[in-house]
Amino acid sequence: MGILTNAALILIDVQNHFDDPAHGRRNNPHAEEKMATLLHRWRKSNLPVIHIQHISNPSLPHHPGRDIKEIVAPLPGEQVMIKHVNSSFIGTNLEGYLREAGIETLVIVGLTTDHCVSTTTRMAKNLGFNPFLVSDATATFERISFDGNLYLAEDIHHMALVSLHDEFATVIDTNGVLQLLEG
C-alpha cells in the first residue's frame, strides 16, 4: 500500500442534515457514492476509519438530521468523534487518537468542501499530518456572498480545492486513492 500504509480514512459530517433542500443547489451529487466506495475498500484493507459527526448544540434534543447517512454508516468498532465547531481537531481527541495509532496520512472526504472539510484539512497539515483530499468525494452548496452575488456550488468547490492543493493537501480523486491502495 506504500504511502497509505499509515493512513486513516476520515469522513467528515456526512449527515442527513445536508439533504435538506434549504441548503440550495449542491455540486457533486454522487459524492456519497464515492465515499461509500472508498469506505468499502478501506474496510477490506483493514485500515482505520474515523467518522466525524457535527453536533453544534448537544443540549438540543436528538434530531434525525444529525445522524450519519446510511450509505457510510459506522460499523461497530469504527471511531465516531463528535465535534461542535468546523474543525474536526477542536474539542475532540482526533489528534491524540491519530498520534497514538501512528497514523501519518489522512484521506479526507465529506461535507462541505469549503467549510468543515477545508478547515480540518488545513489543521491536519498544520499539525504535521499528510492530508489527501478526495475531490469527487466532497461537495458543497451554492451561496450568496456578502456582496449579493450568487456563487455556484461547483465554483466554490473548485476554488476550495485550488486553495488547498499543494499547500495543505494533495487533491486526488477516488480512482487515484484506489490506485494508491492497490500499491
Coordinates of C-alpha atoms in Angstrom, one line a residue:
M1 CA 0.0 0.0 0.0
G2 CA 3.0 2.3 0.1
I3 CA 2.0 5.8 1.0
L4 CA -1.3 4.7 2.6
T5 CA 0.3 2.2 5.0
N6 CA -0.1 4.5 8.0
A7 CA -3.3 6.1 6.7
A8 CA -6.8 6.7 8.1
L9 CA -10.0 7.5 6.1
I10 CA -11.8 10.4 7.7
L11 CA -15.4 11.0 6.8
I12 CA -16.5 14.5 7.9
D13 CA -20.1 15.5 8.5
V14 CA -21.8 13.0 6.1
Q15 CA -25.1 13.6 7.8
N16 CA -28.7 13.7 6.9
H17 CA -29.0 17.4 7.6
F18 CA -27.3 18.1 4.2
D19 CA -30.2 16.5 2.3
D20 CA -32.4 19.5 3.3
P21 CA -33.3 21.4 0.2
A22 CA -33.0 24.7 2.2
H23 CA -29.2 24.4 1.6
G24 CA -29.8 25.2 -2.1
R25 CA -28.1 23.6 -5.1
R26 CA -25.3 21.3 -4.5
N27 CA -22.5 20.1 -6.7
N28 CA -21.2 16.6 -7.0
P29 CA -24.5 14.6 -6.3
H30 CA -22.5 11.3 -6.3
A31 CA -20.1 12.3 -3.6
E32 CA -21.6 9.9 -1.0
E33 CA -21.4 7.1 -3.5
K34 CA -17.6 7.8 -3.9
M35 CA -17.3 8.0 -0.2
A36 CA -19.0 4.6 0.1
T37 CA -16.7 3.1 -2.5
L38 CA -13.6 4.3 -0.5
L39 CA -15.1 3.2 2.8
H40 CA -15.8 -0.3 1.4
R41 CA -12.2 -0.6 0.1
W42 CA -10.8 0.8 3.3
R43 CA -12.6 -1.7 5.4
K44 CA -11.4 -4.5 3.1
S45 CA -7.8 -3.3 3.7
N46 CA -8.4 -3.2 7.5
L47 CA -7.2 0.4 7.6
P48 CA -8.6 2.8 10.3
V49 CA -11.8 4.6 9.6
I50 CA -12.9 7.7 11.5
H51 CA -16.3 9.2 11.3
I52 CA -16.7 12.8 12.3
Q53 CA -20.2 13.9 13.4
H54 CA -21.1 17.6 13.8
I55 CA -23.4 18.4 16.6
S56 CA -23.4 22.2 17.1
N57 CA -25.5 22.2 20.2
P58 CA -25.5 18.9 22.1
S59 CA -28.0 20.2 24.6
L60 CA -30.8 20.2 22.0
P61 CA -32.9 17.0 21.7
H62 CA -31.8 14.4 19.1
H63 CA -32.8 15.2 15.5
P64 CA -32.5 12.7 12.6
G65 CA -30.6 15.4 10.7
R66 CA -27.7 14.8 13.0
D67 CA -27.4 11.1 12.0
I68 CA -24.7 9.9 9.7
K69 CA -26.1 8.9 6.3
E70 CA -26.8 5.2 6.0
I71 CA -24.6 4.9 2.9
V72 CA -21.5 5.4 5.1
A73 CA -22.8 4.5 8.5
P74 CA -20.2 3.4 11.0
L75 CA -19.7 -0.2 11.8
P76 CA -19.1 -1.4 15.4
G77 CA -15.5 -0.6 16.4
E78 CA -15.1 2.3 14.0
Q79 CA -14.2 5.6 15.6
V80 CA -17.0 8.2 15.8
M81 CA -15.9 11.6 17.1
I82 CA -18.4 14.3 17.9
K83 CA -17.4 17.9 17.1
H84 CA -19.1 21.1 17.8
V85 CA -17.2 23.5 15.5
N86 CA -15.9 23.4 12.0
S87 CA -12.6 21.7 12.7
S88 CA -12.5 18.0 13.5
F89 CA -9.5 18.7 15.7
I90 CA -11.0 21.2 18.1
G91 CA -12.8 19.7 21.1
T92 CA -12.2 16.1 20.0
N93 CA -9.5 13.5 20.6
L94 CA -8.7 13.2 16.9
E95 CA -5.1 14.4 17.0
G96 CA -4.4 12.2 20.1
Y97 CA -6.0 9.2 18.5
L98 CA -4.0 9.6 15.3
R99 CA -0.7 10.1 17.0
E100 CA -1.3 7.1 19.4
A101 CA -2.2 4.9 16.4
G102 CA 0.9 6.1 14.4
I103 CA -1.3 7.5 11.6
E104 CA 0.6 10.0 9.5
T105 CA -1.6 10.2 6.3
L106 CA -5.2 11.2 6.3
V107 CA -7.5 10.6 3.4
I108 CA -10.3 13.1 3.8
V109 CA -13.8 13.1 2.4
G110 CA -17.1 14.7 3.5
L111 CA -19.3 17.7 3.6
T112 CA -18.9 20.6 2.9
T113 CA -15.7 21.2 0.9
D114 CA -15.3 24.9 1.8
H115 CA -16.3 24.6 5.5
C116 CA -15.5 21.7 7.8
V117 CA -13.6 19.7 5.2
S118 CA -11.4 22.6 4.4
T119 CA -10.8 23.6 8.0
T120 CA -10.0 20.1 9.0
T121 CA -7.6 19.7 6.1
R122 CA -5.8 22.9 6.9
M123 CA -5.4 22.0 10.5
A124 CA -4.2 18.5 9.7
K125 CA -1.4 19.9 7.6
N126 CA -0.5 22.5 10.3
L127 CA -0.4 19.7 12.8
G128 CA 2.1 17.8 10.7
F129 CA -0.1 15.2 9.1
N130 CA -0.1 14.3 5.3
P131 CA -3.6 15.0 4.1
F132 CA -5.1 13.7 0.8
L133 CA -8.4 15.4 0.0
V134 CA -10.6 13.4 -2.4
S135 CA -12.1 15.9 -4.8
D136 CA -15.1 13.7 -6.0
A137 CA -15.9 12.5 -2.5
T138 CA -16.6 16.0 -1.2
A139 CA -19.3 18.6 -2.1
T140 CA -20.7 21.9 -1.2
F141 CA -23.7 24.3 -1.9
E142 CA -24.2 27.5 -3.8
R143 CA -24.1 30.7 -1.8
I144 CA -25.0 34.3 -2.0
S145 CA -21.9 36.3 -0.9
F146 CA -21.6 39.4 1.3
D147 CA -21.9 41.5 -1.9
G148 CA -25.1 39.9 -3.0
N149 CA -23.6 37.8 -5.8
L150 CA -24.6 34.2 -6.3
Y151 CA -21.7 31.7 -6.4
L152 CA -22.3 28.3 -7.9
A153 CA -21.6 25.3 -5.8
E154 CA -19.2 23.9 -8.4
D155 CA -17.2 27.1 -8.5
I156 CA -17.0 27.3 -4.7
H157 CA -16.0 23.6 -4.5
H158 CA -13.3 24.1 -7.2
M159 CA -11.8 27.2 -5.6
A160 CA -11.7 25.5 -2.2
L161 CA -9.8 22.6 -3.8
V162 CA -7.5 25.0 -5.6
S163 CA -6.6 26.9 -2.4
L164 CA -5.8 23.6 -0.6
H165 CA -3.8 21.7 -3.2
D166 CA -0.1 21.6 -2.8
E167 CA -0.1 23.8 0.3
F168 CA -2.4 22.0 2.7
A169 CA -3.1 18.7 0.9
T170 CA -2.7 16.6 -2.2
V171 CA -6.0 16.8 -4.0
I172 CA -6.8 13.5 -5.6
D173 CA -9.9 11.7 -6.9
T174 CA -11.4 8.4 -5.8
N175 CA -9.7 6.4 -8.6
G176 CA -6.3 7.9 -7.6
V177 CA -6.8 6.8 -4.0
L178 CA -7.9 3.3 -5.1
Q179 CA -4.7 3.0 -7.2
L180 CA -2.6 4.0 -4.2
L181 CA -4.4 1.3 -2.2
E182 CA -3.5 -1.2 -4.8
G183 CA 0.1 -0.3 -4.5

